[in-house]
Short mmCIF file of N, CA and C in Angstrom, two decimals:
data_model
loop_
_atom_site.label_atom_id
_atom_site.label_comp_id
_atom_site.label_asym_id
_atom_site.label_seq_id
_atom_site.Cartn_x
_atom_site.Cartn_y
_atom_site.Cartn_z
N UNK A 23 0.58 -1.25 -0.09
CA UNK A 23 -0.04 0.09 -0.26
C UNK A 23 1.25 1.38 -0.05
N UNK A 24 0.36 2.54 -1.11
CA UNK A 24 1.47 3.36 -0.97
C UNK A 24 1.21 4.26 0.32
N UNK A 25 2.54 4.37 0.94
CA UNK A 25 2.17 5.04 2.81
C UNK A 25 3.36 5.93 2.88
N UNK A 26 3.41 6.01 3.90
CA UNK A 26 4.22 6.20 4.91
C UNK A 26 5.23 5.27 6.04
N UNK A 27 4.34 4.04 5.97
CA UNK A 27 4.00 3.69 7.36
C UNK A 27 5.48 2.41 6.99
N UNK A 28 6.14 1.99 8.06
CA UNK A 28 6.88 0.97 8.61
C UNK A 28 6.19 0.47 9.35
N UNK A 29 6.88 -0.26 9.93
CA UNK A 29 6.57 -1.41 11.14
C UNK A 29 8.28 -2.07 11.46
N UNK A 30 9.63 -1.57 11.40
CA UNK A 30 10.90 -2.33 11.62
C UNK A 30 10.91 -3.90 11.62
N UNK A 31 9.97 -4.40 10.94
CA UNK A 31 10.49 -5.73 11.08
C UNK A 31 10.18 -5.60 9.84
N UNK A 32 9.32 -5.74 8.91
CA UNK A 32 9.79 -5.85 7.24
C UNK A 32 9.43 -4.81 6.20
N UNK A 33 9.03 -3.76 6.81
CA UNK A 33 9.48 -2.62 5.93
C UNK A 33 10.22 -1.83 6.97
N UNK A 34 11.42 -0.92 6.73
CA UNK A 34 12.21 -0.24 7.06
C UNK A 34 11.94 1.24 6.43
N UNK A 35 12.41 2.08 7.32
CA UNK A 35 12.59 4.19 7.05
C UNK A 35 13.99 3.58 7.13
N UNK A 36 14.45 4.79 5.26
CA UNK A 36 15.15 4.65 5.90
C UNK A 36 15.93 5.61 4.48
N UNK A 37 17.23 6.16 3.94
CA UNK A 37 17.54 6.92 2.78
C UNK A 37 18.98 6.55 2.23
N UNK A 38 18.38 6.45 0.94
CA UNK A 38 19.86 6.82 0.40
C UNK A 38 20.63 8.44 0.41
N UNK A 39 21.62 7.44 -0.01
CA UNK A 39 23.27 9.17 0.75
C UNK A 39 23.84 9.25 -0.76
N UNK A 40 23.77 10.40 -0.32
CA UNK A 40 25.01 10.30 -1.90
C UNK A 40 26.33 11.20 -2.01
N UNK A 41 26.80 11.44 -2.09
CA UNK A 41 28.27 12.40 -2.31
C UNK A 41 28.91 12.02 -0.58
N UNK A 42 28.86 10.85 0.08
CA UNK A 42 29.35 10.54 0.98
C UNK A 42 31.23 10.28 1.01
N UNK A 43 31.74 11.07 1.29
CA UNK A 43 32.94 10.49 1.53
C UNK A 43 33.40 9.02 1.55
N UNK A 44 34.00 9.31 3.15
CA UNK A 44 34.08 7.15 3.41
C UNK A 44 33.35 6.65 3.32
N UNK A 45 32.51 6.28 2.88
CA UNK A 45 30.99 5.64 2.02
C UNK A 45 32.10 4.33 1.99
N UNK A 46 31.98 3.07 2.47
CA UNK A 46 32.13 1.34 2.04
C UNK A 46 32.04 1.60 0.70
N UNK A 47 33.33 0.77 -0.23
CA UNK A 47 32.82 0.34 -1.75
C UNK A 47 33.45 1.68 -2.89
N UNK A 48 33.29 3.20 -2.22
CA UNK A 48 34.47 4.21 -2.95
C UNK A 48 32.97 4.48 -4.07
N UNK A 49 32.27 4.56 -3.83
CA UNK A 49 31.07 4.76 -4.87
C UNK A 49 30.41 6.22 -3.74
N UNK A 50 30.44 5.93 -3.30
CA UNK A 50 29.93 7.73 -2.53
C UNK A 50 28.57 7.86 -1.61
N UNK A 51 28.11 6.33 -1.92
CA UNK A 51 27.04 6.05 -1.78
C UNK A 51 26.34 5.16 0.15
N UNK A 52 25.13 5.42 0.16
CA UNK A 52 24.80 5.11 2.06
C UNK A 52 23.85 4.97 1.65
N UNK A 53 23.19 3.24 2.45
CA UNK A 53 22.41 2.75 2.12
C UNK A 53 22.04 3.38 3.56
N UNK A 54 20.74 4.15 4.20
CA UNK A 54 20.29 4.73 5.56
C UNK A 54 19.19 4.00 6.50
N UNK A 55 19.15 2.63 7.32
CA UNK A 55 18.21 2.29 7.57
C UNK A 55 17.97 3.37 9.27
N UNK A 56 16.59 3.70 9.83
CA UNK A 56 16.87 4.50 10.71
C UNK A 56 15.18 3.84 11.93
N UNK A 57 15.01 3.84 12.85
CA UNK A 57 14.13 3.47 13.60
C UNK A 57 12.43 4.43 13.21
N UNK A 58 11.39 3.51 12.70
CA UNK A 58 10.07 4.08 12.83
C UNK A 58 9.34 3.88 14.28
N UNK A 59 8.44 4.57 14.70
CA UNK A 59 7.88 4.62 15.36
C UNK A 59 6.65 3.48 15.46
N UNK A 60 6.67 2.49 16.06
CA UNK A 60 6.02 1.29 16.09
C UNK A 60 4.70 1.49 17.16
N UNK A 61 3.81 2.84 17.02
CA UNK A 61 3.14 3.08 17.01
C UNK A 61 1.79 4.09 16.23
N UNK A 62 2.58 3.91 15.27
CA UNK A 62 1.72 4.43 14.15
C UNK A 62 1.13 3.95 13.38
N UNK A 63 -0.09 4.33 12.85
CA UNK A 63 -1.31 3.89 12.20
C UNK A 63 -1.78 4.50 10.78
N UNK A 64 -1.79 3.19 9.80
CA UNK A 64 -3.16 3.89 8.57
C UNK A 64 -3.81 3.90 8.87
N UNK A 65 -4.54 4.90 8.14
CA UNK A 65 -5.27 5.11 7.37
C UNK A 65 -6.40 5.88 5.72
N UNK A 66 -7.18 6.10 6.14
CA UNK A 66 -7.14 6.29 4.80
C UNK A 66 -7.13 8.12 5.34
N UNK A 67 -7.21 8.66 4.18
CA UNK A 67 -6.52 9.94 3.38
C UNK A 67 -7.60 11.20 3.90
N UNK A 68 -7.70 12.13 4.11
CA UNK A 68 -9.16 13.07 4.59
C UNK A 68 -8.43 13.63 4.80
N UNK A 69 -8.75 15.60 5.65
CA UNK A 69 -8.33 16.80 5.79
C UNK A 69 -8.01 16.75 7.43
N UNK A 70 -7.63 15.40 7.62
CA UNK A 70 -6.94 15.88 9.23
C UNK A 70 -5.45 15.42 8.94
N UNK A 71 -5.76 13.94 7.94
CA UNK A 71 -4.05 13.81 8.14
C UNK A 71 -3.01 14.61 7.08
N UNK A 72 -2.56 13.64 6.24
CA UNK A 72 -1.99 14.23 5.30
C UNK A 72 -0.82 13.09 4.58
N UNK A 73 -0.75 13.27 3.72
CA UNK A 73 0.44 12.10 3.08
C UNK A 73 0.87 12.65 1.09
N UNK A 74 2.12 11.68 1.11
CA UNK A 74 3.01 12.69 -0.58
C UNK A 74 1.39 12.10 -1.61
N UNK A 75 2.15 12.95 -2.41
CA UNK A 75 1.58 12.21 -3.76
C UNK A 75 1.53 11.00 -4.42
N UNK A 76 0.04 10.70 -4.61
CA UNK A 76 -0.48 9.32 -5.37
C UNK A 76 -0.23 8.57 -3.77
N UNK A 77 -0.40 9.42 -2.78
CA UNK A 77 -0.72 7.68 -1.79
C UNK A 77 -1.58 7.12 -1.37
N UNK A 78 -2.25 5.83 -1.04
CA UNK A 78 -3.77 5.41 -0.65
C UNK A 78 -3.93 5.42 0.69
N UNK A 79 -2.54 5.27 1.49
CA UNK A 79 -3.20 6.10 3.08
C UNK A 79 -2.09 6.89 3.87
N UNK A 80 -2.68 7.55 4.94
CA UNK A 80 -1.69 8.09 5.93
C UNK A 80 -1.43 6.99 6.57
N UNK A 81 0.42 7.30 7.22
CA UNK A 81 0.09 7.07 8.59
C UNK A 81 0.68 7.83 9.92
N UNK A 82 0.35 7.24 10.61
CA UNK A 82 0.31 8.45 12.06
C UNK A 82 1.36 8.28 12.30
N UNK A 83 2.36 7.25 12.10
CA UNK A 83 3.79 7.93 12.82
C UNK A 83 4.07 8.74 12.76
N UNK A 84 5.04 9.39 14.04
CA UNK A 84 5.73 10.36 14.46
C UNK A 84 7.91 10.46 14.12
N UNK A 85 8.52 11.59 14.27
CA UNK A 85 9.56 11.07 13.76
C UNK A 85 10.05 10.65 15.35
N UNK A 86 10.69 9.70 15.18
CA UNK A 86 11.38 9.66 17.04
C UNK A 86 12.48 8.82 16.79
N UNK A 87 13.18 9.04 15.95
CA UNK A 87 14.89 9.02 15.69
C UNK A 87 15.51 9.78 15.33
N UNK A 88 16.06 9.78 15.87
CA UNK A 88 17.12 11.50 16.00
C UNK A 88 17.50 11.58 14.80
N UNK A 89 17.79 10.43 14.18
CA UNK A 89 18.42 10.06 12.66
C UNK A 89 17.81 9.79 11.46
N UNK A 90 16.20 9.18 12.50
CA UNK A 90 16.17 9.02 11.77
C UNK A 90 14.27 10.52 10.61
N UNK A 91 13.48 9.42 9.84
CA UNK A 91 12.80 10.55 8.94
C UNK A 91 12.34 12.03 10.24
N UNK A 92 11.80 12.78 9.63
CA UNK A 92 11.35 13.80 10.15
C UNK A 92 10.08 13.69 9.66
N UNK A 93 8.93 15.22 10.34
CA UNK A 93 8.08 15.02 9.96
C UNK A 93 7.77 15.41 8.75
N UNK A 94 8.04 16.39 8.42
CA UNK A 94 8.13 16.58 6.96
C UNK A 94 8.37 15.37 6.03
N UNK A 95 9.02 14.67 6.33
CA UNK A 95 10.07 13.70 4.92
C UNK A 95 8.25 12.51 5.33
N UNK A 96 8.11 12.27 7.06
CA UNK A 96 6.89 11.53 6.90
C UNK A 96 5.92 11.68 6.51
N UNK A 97 5.56 12.98 6.12
CA UNK A 97 4.10 13.80 5.51
C UNK A 97 4.22 14.11 4.19
N UNK A 98 5.25 13.78 3.14
CA UNK A 98 5.58 14.16 2.01
C UNK A 98 5.68 12.94 1.20
N UNK A 99 5.94 12.12 2.15
CA UNK A 99 6.41 10.78 1.68
C UNK A 99 6.03 10.06 0.62
N UNK A 100 6.41 10.27 -0.76
CA UNK A 100 5.78 9.36 -1.91
C UNK A 100 6.87 8.78 -2.76
N UNK A 101 8.16 8.10 -2.66
CA UNK A 101 8.72 6.69 -2.62
C UNK A 101 8.60 5.90 -3.53
N UNK A 102 7.26 5.79 -4.78
CA UNK A 102 6.87 5.00 -5.45
C UNK A 102 6.97 6.17 -6.66
N UNK A 103 7.12 7.35 -7.01
CA UNK A 103 6.52 7.78 -7.65
C UNK A 103 8.60 8.28 -8.11
N UNK A 104 9.17 8.63 -9.28
CA UNK A 104 10.35 8.55 -9.44
C UNK A 104 11.34 9.32 -8.85
N UNK A 105 11.92 9.10 -9.07
CA UNK A 105 13.59 9.86 -8.51
C UNK A 105 13.42 11.27 -8.40
N UNK A 106 13.58 11.53 -9.81
CA UNK A 106 13.39 13.25 -10.23
C UNK A 106 12.50 14.06 -10.18
N UNK A 107 11.96 12.96 -9.96
CA UNK A 107 10.23 13.83 -9.24
C UNK A 107 9.97 14.55 -7.60
N UNK A 108 11.06 13.50 -6.66
CA UNK A 108 10.76 13.69 -5.34
C UNK A 108 11.50 14.80 -4.48
N UNK A 109 11.43 14.49 -3.72
CA UNK A 109 12.52 16.00 -2.65
C UNK A 109 13.11 15.61 -2.44
N UNK A 110 14.67 16.04 -2.65
CA UNK A 110 15.72 15.41 -2.03
C UNK A 110 16.33 16.16 -1.59
N UNK A 111 16.64 16.44 -0.07
CA UNK A 111 17.60 17.16 0.05
C UNK A 111 18.95 17.36 1.41
N UNK A 112 19.58 18.50 0.92
CA UNK A 112 20.65 19.09 1.38
C UNK A 112 21.48 18.75 2.90
N UNK A 113 22.06 18.44 3.25
CA UNK A 113 23.12 19.13 4.84
C UNK A 113 21.89 19.76 5.11
N UNK A 114 21.13 20.58 4.74
CA UNK A 114 21.27 22.27 5.37
C UNK A 114 19.68 21.60 5.90
N UNK A 115 18.80 21.64 4.79
CA UNK A 115 17.76 20.73 5.34
C UNK A 115 16.92 19.54 5.74
N UNK A 116 18.27 18.78 6.42
CA UNK A 116 18.09 17.30 7.12
C UNK A 116 18.39 18.12 8.96
N UNK A 117 19.28 18.92 8.66
CA UNK A 117 19.68 19.98 9.44
C UNK A 117 18.89 20.82 10.10
N UNK A 118 17.89 20.73 9.41
CA UNK A 118 16.98 22.56 9.83
C UNK A 118 15.61 21.42 10.12
N UNK A 119 15.36 20.01 10.17
CA UNK A 119 14.08 19.69 10.11
C UNK A 119 14.44 18.47 11.34
N UNK A 120 16.17 18.85 11.87
CA UNK A 120 15.82 17.76 13.11
C UNK A 120 17.47 16.97 13.41
N UNK A 121 18.28 17.40 11.68
CA UNK A 121 18.71 15.78 12.11
C UNK A 121 20.06 17.07 11.87
N UNK A 122 20.58 17.05 13.70
CA UNK A 122 21.29 18.09 13.92
C UNK A 122 23.43 17.50 13.44
N UNK A 123 23.38 16.56 13.62
CA UNK A 123 25.08 16.07 13.34
C UNK A 123 24.89 14.95 11.76
N UNK A 124 23.27 16.22 11.08
CA UNK A 124 24.03 15.73 9.66
C UNK A 124 25.51 15.60 8.83
N UNK A 125 25.86 16.28 8.43
CA UNK A 125 27.30 17.59 7.71
C UNK A 125 27.92 16.66 8.64
N UNK A 126 28.07 16.46 9.83
CA UNK A 126 29.22 16.46 10.44
C UNK A 126 29.70 14.46 10.80
N UNK A 127 28.16 14.07 10.29
CA UNK A 127 28.56 12.55 10.25
C UNK A 127 28.36 12.15 8.52
N UNK A 128 28.61 12.79 7.78
CA UNK A 128 27.93 12.02 6.20
C UNK A 128 28.88 13.25 5.55
N UNK A 129 29.23 15.03 6.21
CA UNK A 129 30.06 15.40 4.84
C UNK A 129 29.62 16.58 4.64
N UNK A 130 29.26 18.03 4.26
CA UNK A 130 29.24 19.23 3.76
C UNK A 130 28.35 18.76 2.31
N UNK A 131 28.50 17.86 1.58
CA UNK A 131 27.90 18.02 0.21
C UNK A 131 27.31 17.16 -0.09
N UNK A 132 26.93 15.41 1.09
CA UNK A 132 25.92 14.28 1.38
C UNK A 132 25.31 15.73 1.31
N UNK A 133 23.50 14.72 0.06
CA UNK A 133 22.99 15.41 0.20
C UNK A 133 22.01 13.40 0.03
N UNK A 134 20.60 13.40 -0.23
CA UNK A 134 19.71 12.37 -0.09
C UNK A 134 18.36 11.99 -0.43
N UNK A 135 17.46 11.27 -0.30
CA UNK A 135 15.93 10.95 -0.45
C UNK A 135 15.67 9.60 0.12
N UNK A 136 14.47 9.98 0.59
CA UNK A 136 14.15 9.53 2.47
C UNK A 136 13.10 7.48 1.57
N UNK A 137 13.53 6.55 1.12
CA UNK A 137 13.04 5.56 1.53
C UNK A 137 12.84 4.68 2.15
N UNK A 138 11.18 3.36 2.01
CA UNK A 138 10.86 2.66 2.37
C UNK A 138 11.51 1.39 2.07
N UNK A 139 11.88 0.56 2.28
CA UNK A 139 13.11 -0.70 2.57
C UNK A 139 12.57 -1.85 2.51
N UNK A 140 13.50 -3.08 1.69
CA UNK A 140 12.95 -4.39 3.09
C UNK A 140 14.41 -4.97 1.86
N UNK A 141 14.00 -6.52 3.82
CA UNK A 141 15.70 -7.06 3.15
C UNK A 141 15.24 -8.14 2.66
N UNK A 142 16.14 -8.60 1.64
CA UNK A 142 16.03 -9.64 0.55
C UNK A 142 17.01 -10.67 0.65
N UNK A 143 16.90 -12.47 0.26
CA UNK A 143 18.48 -12.56 -0.30
C UNK A 143 17.64 -13.42 -1.32
N UNK A 144 18.59 -13.42 -2.30
CA UNK A 144 19.17 -13.83 -3.06
C UNK A 144 19.71 -14.61 -3.43
N UNK A 145 19.85 -15.33 -5.24
CA UNK A 145 19.78 -16.67 -5.42
C UNK A 145 21.10 -16.82 -5.10
N UNK A 146 21.64 -16.37 -4.92
CA UNK A 146 23.23 -16.78 -4.34
C UNK A 146 23.08 -16.40 -2.87
N UNK A 147 22.18 -16.21 -1.95
CA UNK A 147 22.01 -16.21 -0.53
C UNK A 147 23.04 -14.72 -0.43
N UNK A 148 22.24 -13.39 -1.38
CA UNK A 148 23.47 -12.10 -0.47
C UNK A 148 22.00 -11.13 0.16
N UNK A 149 22.34 -10.48 0.66
CA UNK A 149 21.46 -10.09 0.96
C UNK A 149 20.51 -8.73 0.80
N UNK A 150 20.20 -8.24 0.40
CA UNK A 150 19.60 -7.18 -0.20
C UNK A 150 19.22 -6.17 0.55
N UNK A 151 18.72 -4.54 0.27
CA UNK A 151 18.88 -3.47 1.26
C UNK A 151 18.09 -3.19 -0.50
N UNK A 152 16.61 -3.55 -0.26
CA UNK A 152 15.94 -3.36 -1.67
C UNK A 152 14.89 -2.00 -0.81
N UNK A 153 14.97 -0.98 -1.82
CA UNK A 153 13.46 0.15 -1.72
C UNK A 153 12.59 0.07 -2.83
N UNK A 154 11.35 0.32 -2.76
CA UNK A 154 10.19 0.48 -3.07
C UNK A 154 10.02 0.74 -4.49
N UNK A 155 10.86 1.38 -4.42
CA UNK A 155 11.16 2.35 -6.03
C UNK A 155 11.94 1.95 -7.31
N UNK A 156 12.72 0.36 -6.47
CA UNK A 156 13.86 -0.70 -6.74
C UNK A 156 15.60 -0.89 -6.48
N UNK A 157 15.46 1.13 -5.95
CA UNK A 157 16.06 1.26 -5.88
C UNK A 157 17.28 0.23 -4.71
N UNK A 158 18.10 -0.22 -4.87
CA UNK A 158 19.10 -1.25 -4.00
C UNK A 158 20.56 -1.30 -4.29
N UNK A 159 20.83 -1.95 -3.10
CA UNK A 159 21.96 -2.66 -2.61
C UNK A 159 22.22 -3.28 -1.61
N UNK A 160 23.61 -4.18 -1.91
CA UNK A 160 24.45 -4.75 -0.66
C UNK A 160 25.54 -4.48 0.42
N UNK A 161 25.61 -4.85 1.36
CA UNK A 161 25.87 -4.39 2.17
C UNK A 161 28.06 -4.51 1.41
N UNK A 162 28.62 -3.97 1.31
CA UNK A 162 30.24 -3.43 0.95
C UNK A 162 30.59 -4.01 2.44
N UNK A 163 32.02 -4.45 1.64
CA UNK A 163 32.93 -5.28 2.40
C UNK A 163 33.97 -4.14 2.68
N UNK A 164 33.75 -3.21 1.11
CA UNK A 164 35.56 -2.22 0.94
C UNK A 164 35.87 -3.04 0.26
N UNK A 165 37.20 -1.87 -0.15
CA UNK A 165 38.43 -2.87 -0.80
C UNK A 165 39.66 -2.93 0.67
N UNK A 166 39.92 -4.32 0.23
CA UNK A 166 40.59 -4.89 0.21
C UNK A 166 42.50 -3.93 1.13
N UNK A 167 42.86 -4.27 1.88
CA UNK A 167 44.74 -3.96 1.77
C UNK A 167 45.92 -3.99 0.97
N UNK A 168 45.35 -4.83 0.32
CA UNK A 168 46.12 -5.24 -1.52
C UNK A 168 45.71 -4.26 -2.33
N UNK A 169 44.36 -3.90 -2.37
CA UNK A 169 43.76 -3.23 -3.28
C UNK A 169 44.08 -1.49 -3.07
N UNK A 170 44.49 -1.39 -1.38
CA UNK A 170 43.84 0.22 -1.00
C UNK A 170 45.49 0.44 -1.86
N UNK A 171 46.45 -0.67 -0.97
CA UNK A 171 47.93 -0.76 -1.35
C UNK A 171 48.44 -0.15 -2.92
N UNK A 172 47.19 -1.31 -3.92
CA UNK A 172 47.20 -1.44 -5.96
C UNK A 172 47.58 -0.11 -6.29
N UNK A 173 46.27 0.91 -5.62
CA UNK A 173 45.41 1.87 -5.45
C UNK A 173 46.68 3.13 -5.34
N UNK A 174 47.27 2.67 -3.80
CA UNK A 174 48.61 3.50 -3.78
C UNK A 174 49.67 4.30 -4.68
N UNK A 175 50.48 2.21 -4.36
CA UNK A 175 51.25 2.14 -5.81
C UNK A 175 51.30 2.33 -7.08
N UNK A 176 50.60 2.16 -7.77
CA UNK A 176 50.21 2.25 -9.51
C UNK A 176 48.91 3.64 -9.43
N UNK A 177 48.36 4.19 -8.57
CA UNK A 177 47.71 5.16 -9.27
C UNK A 177 46.08 4.76 -9.49
N UNK A 178 45.38 3.55 -8.62
CA UNK A 178 44.67 2.69 -9.25
C UNK A 178 43.59 3.52 -8.29
#
């Protein structure tokens, strides 16, 4: 169902973050999970509650994790839409909405987009974290010591 609902068991709140200089894997991307309000309920959309564009239901959860979704992210979530139609947030916007340490934690150039995620295993038993719009990834083990040394010695 198209809503901001998350249960911290099968559906999780999180973000796709980009331009993170310290991210494993060397691509500057981080998929961040956060804790969602366990008391949130799903209800029909009416004048008393708000939901993102195209939502089928509203979720009553509140911002409970200091690094989790802000009230603004919850109220406007529309993760089933294409990324180019959605609200990307820079560090200053995250900080204005209550994630005070965003730039300190992820860097001054970092920006992101909130998603609902679910975990699953592929046919090789690798864990994947997938968003409802198709954004997904596996945990990175980073580069090996030999790979780092090779890059230093040979400019890779």
